[in-house]
Amino acid sequence: MQRRQKNLLGYNIDLFSVDEALDYSNSLIDSAKSSHIVTINPEIIEYANKHEDFAKILKEAELVIPDGIGIKIGLKINGEDVQRITGIGFAHSLLENAQKNNIPVALVGAKPHVIEKAYENLKQEMPELNIVYKHDGYFKDCKQEVIDGIKNSSPKLLLVALGAPMQEEFIYELKSILPSTLMIGIGGSFDVWAGEVQRAPEIWQKLGLEWLYRTIKQPERFKRIFPTLPLFVYNVIKEKFTKNTAMSECPRSIKTRS
Ligand code: UDP
């Protein structure tokens, strides 16, 4: 399956539909090396612009799905009307797919009681799901044990919920340790699956306004989105305008012999 991507401010974003992204994920699970799905948004792009090592992680990801509303707007400005793929929704589909195909799964992240509750709820919802390993996300003092635990249980799918950028850095480290695992960073998804945090009502989700709902419910998130989101959109417009100007100038630079 061929990747079709669009570059926004230096970062390639895959233009798959949800079903295509799931098919592509299955091909990554079947491949003979580990891979990384990034759920990209303006906040992590802003962080990557300030941290070269992190930018490299994003650029080397095997699949980059348009999660943030800012990414959807940025792609639209560039003529691509893609379906937004939320990290939590996509991770849930990956789990359903894992249950259906008996793919071994590992879960790492969130507070100890949260991961336990999320595990119980997932097992109730998907009784055949083969969860081979789980650990909370507060393992600074026993990182090596967690890495060994993941490695020894040989998952083919690993969900990591440490928040960005920590989860992407941890996945990148694991890429060279695990022989063939598909990994995705899923932020606060375990908190939602544990019932600790409510997702936005469906109508907000359908309108693509879940980020706004979460910001209203957790006002401290406001400073994560502003001014990052409008600034991102401004920079995308600026980039497009600059590209167009450069293109329209191009014929004038061709010299002809007289
Ligand atoms: N977390 C963790 N270990 C840490 C710091 C955070 O496991 O050292 C977890 C935290 O408990 C939460 C998740 O990482 O479950 C981050 O959630 P947040 O809502 O910040 O992520 P977002 O969805 O906004 O990316």
mmCIF file of C-alpha atoms and ligand atoms in Angstrom:
data_model
loop_
_atom_site.group_PDB
_atom_site.id
_atom_site.type_symbol
_atom_site.label_atom_id
_atom_site.label_comp_id
_atom_site.label_asym_id
_atom_site.label_seq_id
_atom_site.Cartn_x
_atom_site.Cartn_y
_atom_site.Cartn_z
ATOM 1 C CA MET A 1 0.000 0.000 0.000
ATOM 2 C CA GLN A 2 1.450 3.326 -1.111
ATOM 3 C CA ARG A 3 1.581 6.242 1.360
ATOM 4 C CA ARG A 4 0.148 9.522 0.084
ATOM 5 C CA GLN A 5 1.375 12.432 2.169
ATOM 6 C CA LYS A 6 1.158 16.190 2.416
ATOM 7 C CA ASN A 7 3.899 18.290 3.928
ATOM 8 C CA LEU A 8 2.879 20.963 6.442
ATOM 9 C CA LEU A 9 5.675 23.190 7.761
ATOM 10 C CA GLY A 10 8.259 20.460 7.187
ATOM 11 C CA TYR A 11 6.266 17.480 8.530
ATOM 12 C CA ASN A 12 4.721 14.841 6.306
ATOM 13 C CA ILE A 13 1.177 13.819 7.160
ATOM 14 C CA ASP A 14 -0.482 10.705 5.762
ATOM 15 C CA LEU A 15 -3.729 11.280 3.894
ATOM 16 C CA PHE A 16 -5.298 7.864 4.513
ATOM 17 C CA SER A 17 -8.949 7.415 5.429
ATOM 18 C CA VAL A 18 -9.530 5.574 8.737
ATOM 19 C CA ASP A 19 -10.015 2.251 6.941
ATOM 20 C CA GLU A 20 -6.906 2.740 4.824
ATOM 21 C CA ALA A 21 -4.889 3.710 7.908
ATOM 22 C CA LEU A 22 -6.094 0.510 9.611
ATOM 23 C CA ASP A 23 -5.118 -1.601 6.595
ATOM 24 C CA TYR A 24 -1.750 0.100 6.512
ATOM 25 C CA SER A 25 -1.328 -0.542 10.263
ATOM 26 C CA ASN A 26 -1.980 -4.231 9.641
ATOM 27 C CA SER A 27 0.775 -4.265 7.051
ATOM 28 C CA LEU A 28 3.094 -2.618 9.621
ATOM 29 C CA ILE A 29 2.144 -5.278 12.196
ATOM 30 C CA ASP A 30 3.057 -7.950 9.644
ATOM 31 C CA SER A 31 6.351 -6.312 8.732
ATOM 32 C CA ALA A 32 9.672 -7.540 10.082
ATOM 33 C CA LYS A 33 10.537 -4.364 11.975
ATOM 34 C CA SER A 34 9.008 -2.174 14.635
ATOM 35 C CA SER A 35 7.063 0.909 13.655
ATOM 36 C CA HIS A 36 5.606 4.079 15.108
ATOM 37 C CA ILE A 37 2.252 5.773 14.552
ATOM 38 C CA VAL A 38 2.273 9.475 15.451
ATOM 39 C CA THR A 39 -1.008 11.304 16.045
ATOM 40 C CA ILE A 40 0.146 14.731 14.987
ATOM 41 C CA ASN A 41 -1.200 18.097 16.150
ATOM 42 C CA PRO A 42 0.047 21.718 16.168
ATOM 43 C CA GLU A 43 1.323 21.464 19.751
ATOM 44 C CA ILE A 44 3.746 18.661 18.985
ATOM 45 C CA ILE A 45 4.867 20.373 15.785
ATOM 46 C CA GLU A 46 5.616 23.493 17.816
ATOM 47 C CA TYR A 47 7.631 21.372 20.269
ATOM 48 C CA ALA A 48 9.456 19.619 17.412
ATOM 49 C CA ASN A 49 10.430 22.972 15.904
ATOM 50 C CA LYS A 50 12.288 23.740 19.123
ATOM 51 C CA HIS A 51 13.761 20.244 19.631
ATOM 52 C CA GLU A 52 15.661 18.739 16.715
ATOM 53 C CA ASP A 53 15.766 15.216 18.206
ATOM 54 C CA PHE A 54 12.018 15.222 18.568
ATOM 55 C CA ALA A 55 11.541 16.487 15.006
ATOM 56 C CA LYS A 56 13.611 13.499 13.828
ATOM 57 C CA ILE A 57 11.267 11.132 15.701
ATOM 58 C CA LEU A 58 8.232 12.626 13.935
ATOM 59 C CA LYS A 59 9.946 12.522 10.541
ATOM 60 C CA GLU A 60 10.926 8.865 10.918
ATOM 61 C CA ALA A 61 7.448 7.666 11.960
ATOM 62 C CA GLU A 62 5.951 4.976 9.743
ATOM 63 C CA LEU A 63 2.452 6.496 9.898
ATOM 64 C CA VAL A 64 1.432 10.068 10.801
ATOM 65 C CA ILE A 65 -2.289 10.537 11.276
ATOM 66 C CA PRO A 66 -4.022 13.931 11.333
ATOM 67 C CA ASP A 67 -5.336 14.155 14.877
ATOM 68 C CA GLY A 68 -5.512 17.843 15.792
ATOM 69 C CA ILE A 69 -8.176 20.136 14.362
ATOM 70 C CA GLY A 70 -5.333 22.509 13.375
ATOM 71 C CA ILE A 71 -3.887 19.788 11.132
ATOM 72 C CA LYS A 72 -7.248 19.294 9.445
ATOM 73 C CA ILE A 73 -7.495 23.060 8.834
ATOM 74 C CA GLY A 74 -3.874 23.174 7.588
ATOM 75 C CA LEU A 75 -4.501 20.343 5.129
ATOM 76 C CA LYS A 76 -7.725 21.976 3.941
ATOM 77 C CA ILE A 77 -5.827 25.229 3.246
ATOM 78 C CA ASN A 78 -3.542 23.095 1.062
ATOM 79 C CA GLY A 79 -6.447 21.559 -0.853
ATOM 80 C CA GLU A 80 -6.696 18.261 1.058
ATOM 81 C CA ASP A 81 -10.047 17.572 2.675
ATOM 82 C CA VAL A 82 -9.181 14.649 4.929
ATOM 83 C CA GLN A 83 -11.143 12.890 7.595
ATOM 84 C CA ARG A 84 -9.727 13.750 11.017
ATOM 85 C CA ILE A 85 -8.490 10.612 12.806
ATOM 86 C CA THR A 86 -8.449 10.958 16.580
ATOM 87 C CA GLY A 87 -5.723 9.086 18.460
ATOM 88 C CA ILE A 88 -8.181 7.619 20.942
ATOM 89 C CA GLY A 89 -10.622 6.485 18.229
ATOM 90 C CA PHE A 90 -7.857 5.010 16.110
ATOM 91 C CA ALA A 91 -6.284 3.210 19.087
ATOM 92 C CA HIS A 92 -9.691 1.716 19.908
ATOM 93 C CA SER A 93 -10.024 0.459 16.317
ATOM 94 C CA LEU A 94 -6.512 -1.025 16.562
ATOM 95 C CA LEU A 95 -7.613 -2.911 19.687
ATOM 96 C CA GLU A 96 -10.784 -4.218 17.990
ATOM 97 C CA ASN A 97 -8.628 -5.340 15.096
ATOM 98 C CA ALA A 98 -6.196 -6.991 17.540
ATOM 99 C CA GLN A 99 -9.029 -8.885 19.204
ATOM 100 C CA LYS A 100 -10.365 -10.052 15.842
ATOM 101 C CA ASN A 101 -6.967 -11.254 14.631
ATOM 102 C CA ASN A 102 -5.597 -12.468 17.969
ATOM 103 C CA ILE A 103 -2.760 -9.935 17.953
ATOM 104 C CA PRO A 104 -0.908 -9.751 21.314
ATOM 105 C CA VAL A 105 -1.223 -6.308 22.899
ATOM 106 C CA ALA A 106 0.703 -4.394 25.588
ATOM 107 C CA LEU A 107 -0.566 -1.319 27.440
ATOM 108 C CA VAL A 108 1.816 1.148 29.136
ATOM 109 C CA GLY A 109 0.958 4.469 30.744
ATOM 110 C CA ALA A 110 -1.286 6.471 33.090
ATOM 111 C CA LYS A 111 -1.524 6.268 36.877
ATOM 112 C CA PRO A 112 -1.503 2.785 38.448
ATOM 113 C CA HIS A 113 -5.218 2.734 39.358
ATOM 114 C CA VAL A 114 -6.101 4.185 35.930
ATOM 115 C CA ILE A 115 -4.305 1.517 33.897
ATOM 116 C CA GLU A 116 -5.876 -1.201 36.085
ATOM 117 C CA LYS A 117 -9.381 0.177 35.546
ATOM 118 C CA ALA A 118 -8.785 0.743 31.822
ATOM 119 C CA TYR A 119 -7.544 -2.853 31.566
ATOM 120 C CA GLU A 120 -10.662 -4.186 33.335
ATOM 121 C CA ASN A 121 -12.993 -2.103 31.174
ATOM 122 C CA LEU A 122 -11.230 -3.142 27.969
ATOM 123 C CA LYS A 123 -11.372 -6.812 28.963
ATOM 124 C CA GLN A 124 -15.080 -6.445 29.640
ATOM 125 C CA GLU A 125 -15.670 -4.752 26.301
ATOM 126 C CA MET A 126 -13.345 -7.055 24.321
ATOM 127 C CA PRO A 127 -13.176 -10.368 26.242
ATOM 128 C CA GLU A 128 -11.001 -12.077 23.622
ATOM 129 C CA LEU A 129 -8.411 -9.288 23.560
ATOM 130 C CA ASN A 130 -5.006 -10.839 24.217
ATOM 131 C CA ILE A 131 -3.299 -8.376 26.611
ATOM 132 C CA VAL A 132 0.149 -9.827 27.275
ATOM 133 C CA TYR A 133 1.596 -6.956 29.328
ATOM 134 C CA LYS A 134 0.486 -3.818 31.169
ATOM 135 C CA HIS A 135 2.262 -1.248 33.329
ATOM 136 C CA ASP A 136 1.488 2.234 34.622
ATOM 137 C CA GLY A 137 3.385 5.210 33.216
ATOM 138 C CA TYR A 138 5.305 6.261 36.322
ATOM 139 C CA PHE A 139 8.323 3.994 35.962
ATOM 140 C CA LYS A 140 11.301 6.368 36.058
ATOM 141 C CA ASP A 141 13.037 4.224 38.681
ATOM 142 C CA CYS A 142 12.387 0.908 36.962
ATOM 143 C CA LYS A 143 12.509 1.810 33.271
ATOM 144 C CA GLN A 144 14.745 -1.110 32.352
ATOM 145 C CA GLU A 145 12.356 -3.585 34.028
ATOM 146 C CA VAL A 146 9.461 -2.135 32.037
ATOM 147 C CA ILE A 147 11.442 -2.363 28.783
ATOM 148 C CA ASP A 148 12.404 -5.971 29.586
ATOM 149 C CA GLY A 149 8.794 -6.761 30.532
ATOM 150 C CA ILE A 150 7.529 -5.440 27.204
ATOM 151 C CA LYS A 151 10.268 -7.237 25.267
ATOM 152 C CA ASN A 152 9.757 -10.571 27.013
ATOM 153 C CA SER A 153 5.996 -10.563 26.427
ATOM 154 C CA SER A 154 6.481 -10.018 22.644
ATOM 155 C CA PRO A 155 3.499 -7.758 21.865
ATOM 156 C CA LYS A 156 2.718 -6.988 18.215
ATOM 157 C CA LEU A 157 0.791 -3.852 19.250
ATOM 158 C CA LEU A 158 1.840 -1.475 22.054
ATOM 159 C CA LEU A 159 -0.233 1.478 23.261
ATOM 160 C CA VAL A 160 1.820 4.076 25.177
ATOM 161 C CA ALA A 161 0.014 6.744 27.204
ATOM 162 C CA LEU A 162 2.648 9.020 28.749
ATOM 163 C CA GLY A 163 1.636 12.268 27.043
ATOM 164 C CA ALA A 164 3.775 14.029 24.415
ATOM 165 C CA PRO A 165 6.747 14.246 24.017
ATOM 166 C CA MET A 166 7.601 11.476 26.506
ATOM 167 C CA GLN A 167 5.541 8.771 24.795
ATOM 168 C CA GLU A 168 7.056 9.451 21.349
ATOM 169 C CA GLU A 169 10.584 9.424 22.824
ATOM 170 C CA PHE A 170 9.912 6.148 24.639
ATOM 171 C CA ILE A 171 8.487 4.551 21.479
ATOM 172 C CA TYR A 172 11.492 5.726 19.465
ATOM 173 C CA GLU A 173 13.812 4.097 21.984
ATOM 174 C CA LEU A 174 11.800 0.856 21.820
ATOM 175 C CA LYS A 175 11.912 0.814 18.023
ATOM 176 C CA SER A 176 15.492 -0.387 18.109
ATOM 177 C CA ILE A 177 14.852 -2.845 20.955
ATOM 178 C CA LEU A 178 11.660 -4.633 19.897
ATOM 179 C CA PRO A 179 11.902 -6.777 16.768
ATOM 180 C CA SER A 180 8.421 -6.269 15.321
ATOM 181 C CA THR A 181 5.893 -4.195 17.254
ATOM 182 C CA LEU A 182 3.542 -1.472 16.064
ATOM 183 C CA MET A 183 3.457 1.341 18.645
ATOM 184 C CA ILE A 184 1.260 4.385 19.098
ATOM 185 C CA GLY A 185 1.273 7.199 21.663
ATOM 186 C CA ILE A 186 -2.251 7.807 22.921
ATOM 187 C CA GLY A 187 -1.997 10.631 25.512
ATOM 188 C CA GLY A 188 -4.841 10.541 27.996
ATOM 189 C CA SER A 189 -6.794 7.671 26.385
ATOM 190 C CA PHE A 190 -6.461 5.284 29.334
ATOM 191 C CA ASP A 191 -7.982 7.976 31.568
ATOM 192 C CA VAL A 192 -11.015 8.007 29.267
ATOM 193 C CA TRP A 193 -11.242 4.203 29.021
ATOM 194 C CA ALA A 194 -10.959 3.979 32.812
ATOM 195 C CA GLY A 195 -13.901 6.376 33.155
ATOM 196 C CA GLU A 196 -11.756 8.972 34.973
ATOM 197 C CA VAL A 197 -12.156 11.570 32.228
ATOM 198 C CA GLN A 198 -15.245 11.960 30.057
ATOM 199 C CA ARG A 199 -14.967 12.282 26.291
ATOM 200 C CA ALA A 200 -16.961 15.106 24.745
ATOM 201 C CA PRO A 201 -20.596 14.283 23.869
ATOM 202 C CA GLU A 202 -20.919 12.771 20.384
ATOM 203 C CA ILE A 203 -22.259 15.942 18.795
ATOM 204 C CA TRP A 204 -19.071 17.840 19.807
ATOM 205 C CA GLN A 205 -16.985 14.962 18.434
ATOM 206 C CA LYS A 206 -18.923 14.948 15.144
ATOM 207 C CA LEU A 207 -18.466 18.698 14.753
ATOM 208 C CA GLY A 208 -14.718 18.262 15.340
ATOM 209 C CA LEU A 209 -14.939 20.379 18.498
ATOM 210 C CA GLU A 210 -13.788 17.858 21.086
ATOM 211 C CA TRP A 211 -10.664 19.974 21.700
ATOM 212 C CA LEU A 212 -12.915 22.941 22.575
ATOM 213 C CA TYR A 213 -15.020 20.811 24.936
ATOM 214 C CA ARG A 214 -11.883 19.518 26.684
ATOM 215 C CA THR A 215 -10.543 23.068 26.980
ATOM 216 C CA ILE A 216 -13.790 24.268 28.561
ATOM 217 C CA LYS A 217 -13.767 21.309 30.987
ATOM 218 C CA GLN A 218 -10.036 21.660 31.764
ATOM 219 C CA PRO A 219 -9.240 25.391 31.359
ATOM 220 C CA GLU A 220 -5.564 24.695 32.134
ATOM 221 C CA ARG A 221 -5.383 23.164 28.630
ATOM 222 C CA PHE A 222 -6.090 26.638 27.201
ATOM 223 C CA LYS A 223 -2.436 27.670 27.273
ATOM 224 C CA ARG A 224 -1.506 24.488 25.382
ATOM 225 C CA ILE A 225 -3.764 25.414 22.493
ATOM 226 C CA PHE A 226 -3.407 29.215 22.421
ATOM 227 C CA PRO A 227 -1.556 30.810 20.784
ATOM 228 C CA THR A 228 -0.240 27.556 19.220
ATOM 229 C CA LEU A 229 -3.340 26.719 17.160
ATOM 230 C CA PRO A 230 -3.936 30.146 15.497
ATOM 231 C CA LEU A 231 -0.195 30.610 15.025
ATOM 232 C CA PHE A 232 0.040 27.227 13.311
ATOM 233 C CA VAL A 233 -2.791 28.124 10.920
ATOM 234 C CA TYR A 234 -1.141 31.500 10.237
ATOM 235 C CA ASN A 235 2.192 29.792 9.443
ATOM 236 C CA VAL A 236 0.500 27.282 7.111
ATOM 237 C CA ILE A 237 -1.167 30.148 5.208
ATOM 238 C CA LYS A 238 2.175 31.994 5.093
ATOM 239 C CA GLU A 239 3.936 28.858 3.812
ATOM 240 C CA LYS A 240 1.337 28.354 1.087
ATOM 241 C CA PHE A 241 1.515 32.007 0.063
ATOM 242 C CA THR A 242 5.337 31.910 -0.039
ATOM 243 C CA LYS A 243 5.294 28.713 -2.129
ATOM 244 C CA ASN A 244 2.774 30.197 -4.567
ATOM 245 C CA THR A 245 4.780 33.409 -4.923
ATOM 246 C CA ALA A 246 7.975 31.428 -5.528
ATOM 247 C CA MET A 247 6.197 29.371 -8.190
ATOM 248 C CA SER A 248 4.759 32.389 -9.978
ATOM 249 C CA GLU A 249 8.206 34.031 -10.026
ATOM 250 C CA CYS A 250 9.823 30.934 -11.461
ATOM 251 C CA PRO A 251 9.294 31.522 -15.244
ATOM 252 C CA ARG A 252 10.793 35.011 -14.935
ATOM 253 C CA SER A 253 14.090 33.506 -13.820
ATOM 254 C CA ILE A 254 14.469 31.468 -17.037
ATOM 255 C CA LYS A 255 17.059 33.114 -19.238
ATOM 256 C CA THR A 256 16.742 32.827 -22.996
ATOM 257 C CA ARG A 257 19.519 33.326 -25.511
ATOM 258 C CA SER A 258 19.075 36.305 -27.748
HETATM 259 N N1 UDP B 1 1.491 10.165 32.330
HETATM 260 C C1 UDP B 1 2.244 9.043 32.649
HETATM 261 N N2 UDP B 1 3.512 9.224 33.132
HETATM 262 C C2 UDP B 1 4.063 10.454 33.296
HETATM 263 C C3 UDP B 1 3.298 11.592 32.932
HETATM 264 C C4 UDP B 1 2.003 11.416 32.436
HETATM 265 O O1 UDP B 1 1.792 7.928 32.513
HETATM 266 O O2 UDP B 1 5.205 10.533 33.742
HETATM 267 C C5 UDP B 1 0.132 9.954 31.822
HETATM 268 C C6 UDP B 1 -0.958 10.695 32.553
HETATM 269 O O3 UDP B 1 -1.302 9.989 33.742
HETATM 270 C C7 UDP B 1 -2.051 10.691 31.505
HETATM 271 C C8 UDP B 1 -1.269 10.792 30.189
HETATM 272 O O4 UDP B 1 0.065 10.441 30.508
HETATM 273 O O5 UDP B 1 -2.751 9.481 31.554
HETATM 274 C C9 UDP B 1 -1.226 12.173 29.539
HETATM 275 O O6 UDP B 1 -2.475 12.665 29.378
HETATM 276 P P1 UDP B 1 -2.753 14.094 28.674
HETATM 277 O O7 UDP B 1 -4.198 14.356 28.836
HETATM 278 O O8 UDP B 1 -1.777 15.126 29.144
HETATM 279 O O9 UDP B 1 -2.381 13.748 27.179
HETATM 280 P P2 UDP B 1 -3.020 14.311 25.840
HETATM 281 O O10 UDP B 1 -4.185 13.417 25.518
HETATM 282 O O11 UDP B 1 -3.401 15.717 26.064
HETATM 283 O O12 UDP B 1 -1.846 14.146 24.891
#
